Amino acid sequence: MTDAYIYDAIRTPRGKGRKDGSLHEVSAARLSALTLNAMKSRNNLVGHAVEDVIWGNVTQVGEQGACLARTAVLASDLDESIPGLSINRFCASGLEAVNLAANQVRGGAGQAYIAGGVEAMSRVPMGMDGGAIAVDPSIAMDNYFVPQGISADIIATEYGFSRDEADALAVESQKRAKAAWDDNRFAKSIIPVEDINGLPILDHDEYMRPETNMQSLGALRPSFKDMGEVMPGFDAVALLKYPHLERIEHIHHAGNSSGIVDGAAAVLIGNKEFGEEMGLKPRARIKATAKIGTDPTIMLTGPVPVTQKILAESGMQISDLDLFEVNEAFASVVMRFMQAFDTDPAKVNVNGGSIAMGHPLGATGAMILGTLLDELERSDKETGLATLCIGSGMGAATIIERV
C-alpha cells in the first residue's frame, strides 16, 4: 500500500462555548472556512489540489447540518471542484476524518485530502440532534444507557480512582497547558480567528484556568451525583448492568471534566508524489489506524482496547511509543489508560488537554493529533499515539512516526 503522510496540521484557538465566548458570533461553517483558507495559503493549494475534504462534526443539525463539509468548501477559497464529506463518530470525528483520509490515500483513491473537523458548541449545543440512543426507550433501556458523566464515574468506581486523583490530574493539565502557551509550543499550528475586516477575534485558548488548584477544585460539587442518585436515577440503571458494584462514586465535576468550547482543526494528508509535486516536505507518516466498539454503558473505556488493537495490528509494543495524546474527556478516562498500560504520566498529554483547553467535539481528534506531531518535533521524539473515548461505547486511535 502507498504510504500516507502528514504535511501540515493547524487549528483555531478554542473559544469558550458560551454566549459570552469570543467565538460565539462565528458559525461552524465560518470557522471551517477560515481553517481551510489557512491550509490553502500555507501550502499553496491551487485548483483541485486535494481529492476531498473529510470533516468531522457531531451535532449535525441547523447551521451545522446539510453536509457542513461541502458548505465549508464553498464558503472557503478552495476550488469548487473539491467535494466535502461530513462524518460523525462522536468525540473522535476529527481523528476518524484523518484516518479515513489516510486510508483513502494508502489505498490509492486520490493523492491528497484535507481532514479535520469543527464544533460550534456555543451556537449548536450538544444533544440538539436528539439521537435515538438517548431518547428512544426501546434502544436506551436495552443498552442500559446512562449519560457520559455517569459513565466516567462508573470507570472511577470500577477501577478505584479517587476524587483527589482526578483533581490532581486536572490541576496538572492546567499547569501543562499554561506552560505550553508560555513557551509558544502551539505557535506552529495556531491560526488566529479574524473577522471579515481582518481584525483578530481570538488568538489563544480562552477556556484555560491556570489558577486552578486542589483547593478550588475541592469546593466543586460533583456534577452527576443528582442525575445518578435522585430517583429515578441513572445509578440504578448502571447497577443493573454492574451488580458487583455497591454504589457509584461520583467524583467528576466541571473542573476535572472537559470544557465546552468552539473550534476547528485541519490536517493535510497526502502520498509521496503529492509532496514532490507541491514542493512540500512530509512531517510524519501515518503508521496505523484503528477503531473498535466497546461496552455502551461504561462507554468511555475505548482508548484501552483500541490501543491494544492498533498495537497488535502494527506489530508494536506500548514501549515503542514515545508520546501519547489521550483525550481528557473526563479525568478517569486518562487514568484508566495509564493504569491499563502502566504508562509514564510524563509521556501522556505533555502540553495539557481538554480539561484545561476544552473539547470542541468534532475537532478535538484532529487537534490532539496536531499537538502530538508538534510535540514529537519539539522534543525530538519519533513515534506517538493519539486516541479518544467515544460516545455509545467506541474507541479510535492513530499512530504516527516522524519522517
Short mmCIF file of C-alpha atoms in Angstrom, two decimals:
data_model
loop_
_atom_site.label_atom_id
_atom_site.label_comp_id
_atom_site.label_asym_id
_atom_site.label_seq_id
_atom_site.Cartn_x
_atom_site.Cartn_y
_atom_site.Cartn_z
CA MET A 1 0.00 0.00 0.00
CA THR A 2 1.00 3.61 -0.54
CA ASP A 3 2.27 5.49 2.50
CA ALA A 4 0.17 8.39 3.78
CA TYR A 5 2.00 11.40 5.17
CA ILE A 6 1.02 14.42 7.24
CA TYR A 7 2.19 17.60 5.52
CA ASP A 8 0.54 20.17 7.78
CA ALA A 9 -1.70 20.39 10.85
CA ILE A 10 -3.43 23.54 12.05
CA ARG A 11 -6.16 24.58 14.44
CA THR A 12 -8.04 27.58 15.69
CA PRO A 13 -7.84 28.63 19.31
CA ARG A 14 -10.62 27.21 21.46
CA GLY A 15 -13.25 29.75 22.48
CA LYS A 16 -15.49 29.35 25.50
CA GLY A 17 -18.64 27.54 24.42
CA ARG A 18 -20.99 30.14 25.84
CA LYS A 19 -22.81 33.19 24.57
CA ASP A 20 -20.08 35.38 26.05
CA GLY A 21 -17.32 33.30 24.41
CA SER A 22 -15.16 35.06 21.85
CA LEU A 23 -16.19 32.73 19.02
CA HIS A 24 -19.93 32.73 19.69
CA GLU A 25 -20.60 35.02 16.73
CA VAL A 26 -18.60 32.79 14.37
CA SER A 27 -20.57 29.93 12.82
CA ALA A 28 -19.19 26.43 12.32
CA ALA A 29 -19.16 27.00 8.56
CA ARG A 30 -17.15 30.20 9.01
CA LEU A 31 -14.70 28.55 11.46
CA SER A 32 -14.26 25.72 8.99
CA ALA A 33 -13.75 28.06 6.03
CA LEU A 34 -11.13 30.07 7.91
CA THR A 35 -9.25 26.86 8.71
CA LEU A 36 -9.44 25.62 5.11
CA ASN A 37 -8.25 29.01 3.85
CA ALA A 38 -5.25 28.87 6.14
CA MET A 39 -4.41 25.36 4.95
CA LYS A 40 -4.70 26.51 1.33
CA SER A 41 -2.49 29.57 1.76
CA ARG A 42 0.16 27.84 3.89
CA ASN A 43 0.61 25.08 1.33
CA ASN A 44 -0.23 26.87 -1.95
CA LEU A 45 -3.08 24.53 -2.80
CA VAL A 46 -4.24 25.63 -6.25
CA GLY A 47 -7.22 24.20 -8.14
CA HIS A 48 -8.23 20.60 -7.45
CA ALA A 49 -5.19 20.10 -5.23
CA VAL A 50 -6.88 17.61 -2.89
CA GLU A 51 -9.31 14.81 -3.63
CA ASP A 52 -11.80 15.66 -0.88
CA VAL A 53 -12.40 17.45 2.41
CA ILE A 54 -13.46 14.99 5.11
CA TRP A 55 -14.85 16.93 8.04
CA GLY A 56 -15.92 15.69 11.47
CA ASN A 57 -18.89 17.25 13.22
CA VAL A 58 -21.02 15.77 15.99
CA THR A 59 -24.22 17.79 16.29
CA GLN A 60 -25.24 17.86 12.63
CA VAL A 61 -28.39 19.98 12.84
CA GLY A 62 -29.31 23.56 11.97
CA GLU A 63 -26.34 25.56 10.73
CA GLN A 64 -24.09 22.54 11.33
CA GLY A 65 -26.27 20.32 9.12
CA ALA A 66 -26.68 19.82 5.36
CA CYS A 67 -23.19 18.37 4.75
CA LEU A 68 -21.23 21.04 6.56
CA ALA A 69 -18.04 19.86 4.84
CA ARG A 70 -19.32 20.89 1.42
CA THR A 71 -20.70 24.14 2.82
CA ALA A 72 -17.28 24.88 4.30
CA VAL A 73 -15.56 24.26 0.95
CA LEU A 74 -17.95 26.62 -0.82
CA ALA A 75 -17.52 29.24 1.91
CA SER A 76 -13.74 28.98 1.63
CA ASP A 77 -11.22 29.88 -1.06
CA LEU A 78 -10.78 26.26 -2.10
CA ASP A 79 -11.75 25.36 -5.65
CA GLU A 80 -15.42 24.39 -6.01
CA SER A 81 -14.34 21.19 -7.77
CA ILE A 82 -13.27 19.82 -4.36
CA PRO A 83 -16.17 17.94 -2.70
CA GLY A 84 -16.85 17.57 1.01
CA LEU A 85 -17.84 14.70 3.28
CA SER A 86 -19.25 15.23 6.77
CA ILE A 87 -18.80 12.37 9.24
CA ASN A 88 -19.82 11.70 12.82
CA ARG A 89 -18.05 9.34 15.17
CA PHE A 90 -18.92 11.48 18.15
CA CYS A 91 -15.84 12.77 20.01
CA ALA A 92 -13.42 11.01 17.64
CA SER A 93 -14.93 12.54 14.50
CA GLY A 94 -11.89 14.71 13.78
CA LEU A 95 -9.48 11.81 14.19
CA GLU A 96 -11.69 9.47 12.20
CA ALA A 97 -11.73 12.03 9.38
CA VAL A 98 -7.93 11.88 9.33
CA ASN A 99 -7.94 8.08 9.46
CA LEU A 100 -10.44 7.84 6.59
CA ALA A 101 -8.36 10.23 4.51
CA ALA A 102 -5.13 8.40 5.28
CA ASN A 103 -6.61 5.06 4.33
CA GLN A 104 -8.01 6.51 1.10
CA VAL A 105 -4.50 7.69 0.21
CA ARG A 106 -3.00 4.36 1.24
CA GLY A 107 -5.50 2.57 -0.98
CA GLY A 108 -4.78 4.76 -3.99
CA ALA A 109 -8.07 6.70 -4.02
CA GLY A 110 -6.53 10.11 -4.63
CA GLN A 111 -3.20 11.69 -3.81
CA ALA A 112 -4.22 14.10 -1.04
CA TYR A 113 -7.01 15.09 1.35
CA ILE A 114 -7.78 17.75 3.92
CA ALA A 115 -9.29 16.16 7.02
CA GLY A 116 -10.36 17.56 10.35
CA GLY A 117 -13.47 18.90 11.99
CA VAL A 118 -15.35 21.61 13.80
CA GLU A 119 -17.83 22.21 16.58
CA ALA A 120 -19.50 25.50 17.49
CA MET A 121 -20.86 24.38 20.85
CA SER A 122 -21.91 27.87 21.91
CA ARG A 123 -24.26 28.06 18.91
CA VAL A 124 -25.34 24.44 18.43
CA PRO A 125 -25.42 22.84 21.89
CA MET A 126 -24.51 19.22 22.39
CA GLY A 127 -27.54 16.93 22.25
CA MET A 128 -29.67 19.13 19.99
CA ASP A 129 -29.86 16.32 17.46
CA GLY A 130 -31.91 14.16 19.85
CA GLY A 131 -30.25 10.88 18.97
CA ALA A 132 -32.19 7.66 19.46
CA ILE A 133 -29.57 6.11 21.75
CA ALA A 134 -30.58 8.59 24.45
CA VAL A 135 -34.26 9.27 23.75
CA ASP A 136 -35.75 6.07 22.32
CA PRO A 137 -36.62 3.87 25.34
CA SER A 138 -36.57 0.68 23.29
CA ILE A 139 -32.89 1.29 22.49
CA ALA A 140 -31.77 3.09 25.63
CA MET A 141 -33.22 0.53 28.03
CA ASP A 142 -31.90 -2.49 26.13
CA ASN A 143 -28.41 -0.99 26.19
CA TYR A 144 -28.53 0.33 29.78
CA PHE A 145 -27.95 3.87 28.55
CA VAL A 146 -26.58 6.43 31.00
CA PRO A 147 -25.14 9.92 30.31
CA GLN A 148 -21.40 10.16 29.76
CA GLY A 149 -20.75 11.79 33.12
CA ILE A 150 -22.25 8.78 34.84
CA SER A 151 -20.08 6.55 32.65
CA ALA A 152 -16.99 8.45 33.76
CA ASP A 153 -17.99 7.92 37.38
CA ILE A 154 -18.56 4.21 36.71
CA ILE A 155 -14.97 3.99 35.44
CA ALA A 156 -13.73 5.68 38.60
CA THR A 157 -15.74 3.28 40.76
CA GLU A 158 -14.82 0.13 38.80
CA TYR A 159 -11.09 0.88 38.66
CA GLY A 160 -10.65 2.54 42.04
CA PHE A 161 -9.90 6.17 41.17
CA SER A 162 -10.48 8.76 43.88
CA ARG A 163 -11.72 12.35 43.68
CA ASP A 164 -8.29 13.59 44.76
CA GLU A 165 -6.56 11.64 41.98
CA ALA A 166 -8.95 13.05 39.39
CA ASP A 167 -8.47 16.58 40.71
CA ALA A 168 -4.69 16.19 40.72
CA LEU A 169 -4.77 15.18 37.05
CA ALA A 170 -6.91 18.22 36.29
CA VAL A 171 -4.53 20.58 38.06
CA GLU A 172 -1.62 19.07 36.14
CA SER A 173 -3.48 19.54 32.85
CA GLN A 174 -3.91 23.24 33.62
CA LYS A 175 -0.24 23.62 34.56
CA ARG A 176 0.96 21.87 31.42
CA ALA A 177 -1.33 23.88 29.16
CA LYS A 178 -0.13 27.16 30.66
CA ALA A 179 3.50 26.09 30.31
CA ALA A 180 2.89 25.15 26.68
CA TRP A 181 1.33 28.52 25.88
CA ASP A 182 4.01 30.40 27.81
CA ASP A 183 6.64 28.52 25.81
CA ASN A 184 4.86 29.15 22.47
CA ARG A 185 4.65 25.42 21.78
CA PHE A 186 1.42 25.82 19.78
CA ALA A 187 2.74 28.67 17.61
CA LYS A 188 3.36 26.48 14.55
CA SER A 189 -0.23 25.26 14.47
CA ILE A 190 -2.48 28.01 15.83
CA ILE A 191 -4.27 30.20 13.29
CA PRO A 192 -5.97 33.24 14.85
CA VAL A 193 -9.66 33.75 14.12
CA GLU A 194 -10.29 37.10 12.46
CA ASP A 195 -13.42 38.98 11.47
CA ILE A 196 -14.32 40.00 7.93
CA ASN A 197 -12.14 43.10 8.29
CA GLY A 198 -9.10 41.06 9.25
CA LEU A 199 -9.25 42.16 12.87
CA PRO A 200 -8.39 39.50 15.48
CA ILE A 201 -11.25 37.89 17.39
CA LEU A 202 -9.29 35.21 19.27
CA ASP A 203 -5.66 34.11 19.21
CA HIS A 204 -5.42 31.94 22.34
CA ASP A 205 -7.30 29.16 24.15
CA GLU A 206 -9.58 31.21 26.34
CA TYR A 207 -11.10 28.37 28.40
CA MET A 208 -7.91 27.80 30.39
CA ARG A 209 -7.90 28.40 34.15
CA PRO A 210 -4.24 28.30 35.15
CA GLU A 211 -5.01 29.42 38.70
CA THR A 212 -6.77 26.09 39.36
CA ASN A 213 -5.54 24.22 42.42
CA MET A 214 -6.66 21.33 44.62
CA GLN A 215 -8.46 23.68 46.98
CA SER A 216 -10.54 25.35 44.28
CA LEU A 217 -11.46 22.01 42.75
CA GLY A 218 -12.29 20.58 46.15
CA ALA A 219 -15.02 23.20 46.57
CA LEU A 220 -16.88 21.99 43.46
CA ARG A 221 -19.89 19.73 43.83
CA PRO A 222 -19.97 16.50 41.78
CA SER A 223 -21.78 17.30 38.54
CA PHE A 224 -23.50 13.96 38.01
CA LYS A 225 -24.49 12.99 41.54
CA ASP A 226 -28.09 14.21 41.34
CA MET A 227 -28.86 12.67 37.96
CA GLY A 228 -27.36 9.46 39.26
CA GLU A 229 -28.98 9.23 42.66
CA VAL A 230 -32.28 11.16 42.54
CA MET A 231 -35.00 8.69 41.66
CA PRO A 232 -35.45 7.53 39.04
CA GLY A 233 -31.68 7.88 38.76
CA PHE A 234 -29.14 6.59 36.28
CA ASP A 235 -27.12 4.93 39.03
CA ALA A 236 -29.87 2.34 39.32
CA VAL A 237 -29.55 1.62 35.59
CA ALA A 238 -25.79 1.24 35.88
CA LEU A 239 -26.06 -1.09 38.85
CA LEU A 240 -28.36 -3.36 36.89
CA LYS A 241 -25.52 -3.73 34.39
CA TYR A 242 -22.77 -3.94 37.02
CA PRO A 243 -24.34 -5.65 40.07
CA HIS A 244 -20.91 -6.29 41.61
CA LEU A 245 -20.66 -2.57 42.42
CA GLU A 246 -22.31 -1.50 45.67
CA ARG A 247 -22.74 2.09 44.54
CA ILE A 248 -21.39 4.61 42.02
CA GLU A 249 -18.80 7.03 43.38
CA HIS A 250 -19.41 10.44 41.83
CA ILE A 251 -16.02 12.13 41.52
CA HIS A 252 -16.36 14.22 38.34
CA HIS A 253 -17.26 17.89 38.13
CA ALA A 254 -16.66 20.86 35.85
CA GLY A 255 -13.03 21.13 36.95
CA ASN A 256 -11.91 17.59 36.12
CA SER A 257 -14.05 17.12 33.01
CA SER A 258 -13.51 18.52 29.51
CA GLY A 259 -14.66 22.04 28.76
CA ILE A 260 -17.38 23.04 26.30
CA VAL A 261 -15.73 25.16 23.60
CA ASP A 262 -15.83 26.23 19.95
CA GLY A 263 -13.05 25.41 17.49
CA ALA A 264 -11.85 23.82 14.25
CA ALA A 265 -8.79 21.89 13.09
CA ALA A 266 -7.42 20.53 9.82
CA VAL A 267 -4.71 18.11 8.70
CA LEU A 268 -3.23 17.90 5.20
CA ILE A 269 -2.59 14.28 4.21
CA GLY A 270 -1.03 13.04 1.00
CA ASN A 271 1.21 10.47 -0.62
CA LYS A 272 4.86 10.94 -1.53
CA GLU A 273 4.09 12.05 -5.08
CA PHE A 274 1.76 14.80 -3.83
CA GLY A 275 4.52 16.26 -1.71
CA GLU A 276 7.02 16.14 -4.55
CA GLU A 277 4.60 17.81 -6.97
CA MET A 278 3.66 20.53 -4.49
CA GLY A 279 7.17 21.08 -3.13
CA LEU A 280 6.09 20.09 0.38
CA LYS A 281 8.09 18.15 2.93
CA PRO A 282 6.25 15.45 4.92
CA ARG A 283 6.34 15.85 8.68
CA ALA A 284 5.13 12.39 9.70
CA ARG A 285 3.88 9.10 8.34
CA ILE A 286 0.57 7.71 9.48
CA LYS A 287 1.74 4.27 10.54
CA ALA A 288 -1.55 2.73 11.67
CA THR A 289 -5.20 3.49 12.39
CA ALA A 290 -7.84 1.57 14.34
CA LYS A 291 -11.38 1.75 15.70
CA ILE A 292 -13.41 -0.53 17.94
CA GLY A 293 -16.76 -0.91 19.67
CA THR A 294 -16.96 -1.28 23.45
CA ASP A 295 -19.46 -1.59 26.30
CA PRO A 296 -22.08 1.16 25.67
CA THR A 297 -22.87 1.74 29.36
CA ILE A 298 -19.40 2.36 30.79
CA MET A 299 -18.90 3.80 27.31
CA LEU A 300 -15.60 5.67 27.73
CA THR A 301 -13.06 2.86 28.11
CA GLY A 302 -12.44 2.61 24.35
CA PRO A 303 -8.86 4.00 24.38
CA VAL A 304 -7.65 0.82 26.11
CA PRO A 305 -8.94 -1.88 23.71
CA VAL A 306 -8.38 0.24 20.60
CA THR A 307 -4.76 0.79 21.65
CA GLN A 308 -4.37 -2.94 22.22
CA LYS A 309 -5.82 -3.49 18.74
CA ILE A 310 -3.66 -0.94 16.94
CA LEU A 311 -0.50 -2.24 18.61
CA ALA A 312 -1.31 -5.84 17.69
CA GLU A 313 -2.13 -4.94 14.09
CA SER A 314 1.05 -2.90 13.67
CA GLY A 315 3.32 -5.39 15.45
CA MET A 316 4.28 -2.87 18.12
CA GLN A 317 4.54 -2.76 21.89
CA ILE A 318 3.42 0.07 24.15
CA SER A 319 7.11 0.66 24.91
CA ASP A 320 7.68 1.52 21.23
CA LEU A 321 5.66 4.71 21.63
CA ASP A 322 7.37 7.87 22.83
CA LEU A 323 4.34 10.10 23.47
CA PHE A 324 0.60 9.75 23.98
CA GLU A 325 -2.34 12.07 23.45
CA VAL A 326 -5.35 10.62 25.30
CA ASN A 327 -8.32 12.95 25.11
CA GLU A 328 -9.24 14.28 28.53
CA ALA A 329 -12.99 13.87 28.15
CA PHE A 330 -13.01 13.08 31.87
CA ALA A 331 -10.13 12.54 34.26
CA SER A 332 -10.97 8.86 34.78
CA VAL A 333 -10.58 8.14 31.05
CA VAL A 334 -6.93 9.14 31.10
CA MET A 335 -6.30 7.48 34.46
CA ARG A 336 -7.72 4.20 33.17
CA PHE A 337 -5.46 4.37 30.10
CA MET A 338 -2.35 4.97 32.20
CA GLN A 339 -3.37 2.23 34.63
CA ALA A 340 -4.00 -0.32 31.88
CA PHE A 341 -0.64 0.22 30.17
CA ASP A 342 1.42 1.29 33.20
CA THR A 343 2.24 4.41 31.21
CA ASP A 344 4.61 7.08 32.47
CA PRO A 345 2.40 10.15 33.16
CA ALA A 346 5.23 12.36 31.87
CA LYS A 347 4.58 10.96 28.37
CA VAL A 348 0.81 11.49 28.37
CA ASN A 349 -0.74 14.82 27.32
CA VAL A 350 2.55 16.64 27.74
CA ASN A 351 1.01 20.02 26.89
CA GLY A 352 -2.25 19.65 28.78
CA GLY A 353 -5.54 18.51 27.35
CA SER A 354 -9.26 19.06 27.07
CA ILE A 355 -9.73 19.56 30.81
CA ALA A 356 -7.62 22.69 30.54
CA MET A 357 -8.28 23.86 26.98
CA GLY A 358 -11.67 22.39 26.12
CA HIS A 359 -13.15 19.72 23.86
CA PRO A 360 -14.77 21.02 20.63
CA LEU A 361 -16.29 17.63 19.87
CA GLY A 362 -15.90 17.29 16.10
CA ALA A 363 -12.49 18.98 16.02
CA THR A 364 -10.71 17.50 19.02
CA GLY A 365 -9.33 14.39 17.35
CA ALA A 366 -7.58 16.42 14.66
CA MET A 367 -6.41 18.90 17.30
CA ILE A 368 -4.73 16.31 19.52
CA LEU A 369 -3.08 14.66 16.51
CA GLY A 370 -1.58 18.02 15.55
CA THR A 371 -0.47 18.60 19.14
CA LEU A 372 1.15 15.17 19.16
CA LEU A 373 3.05 15.92 15.96
CA ASP A 374 4.24 19.31 17.21
CA GLU A 375 5.46 17.78 20.46
CA LEU A 376 7.27 14.92 18.71
CA GLU A 377 9.16 17.53 16.72
CA ARG A 378 9.80 19.83 19.67
CA SER A 379 11.11 17.09 21.91
CA ASP A 380 12.88 15.23 19.08
CA LYS A 381 10.88 12.04 19.62
CA GLU A 382 9.90 9.60 16.88
CA THR A 383 6.57 7.86 17.42
CA GLY A 384 3.29 8.76 19.11
CA LEU A 385 -0.29 7.61 19.63
CA ALA A 386 -3.47 9.70 19.63
CA THR A 387 -6.66 8.14 20.99
CA LEU A 388 -10.12 9.17 22.17
CA CYS A 389 -13.03 7.62 24.01
CA ILE A 390 -16.32 7.83 22.10
CA GLY A 391 -19.99 8.08 23.00
CA SER A 392 -22.13 4.93 22.85
CA GLY A 393 -19.03 2.85 23.51
CA MET A 394 -16.28 3.07 20.88
CA GLY A 395 -12.61 3.93 20.60
CA ALA A 396 -10.35 5.33 17.86
CA ALA A 397 -6.57 5.55 17.60
CA THR A 398 -3.81 6.67 15.26
CA ILE A 399 -0.06 6.01 15.38
CA ILE A 400 2.26 8.46 13.63
CA GLU A 401 6.02 8.45 13.18
CA ARG A 402 8.23 11.35 12.14
CA VAL A 403 10.00 11.30 8.81
#
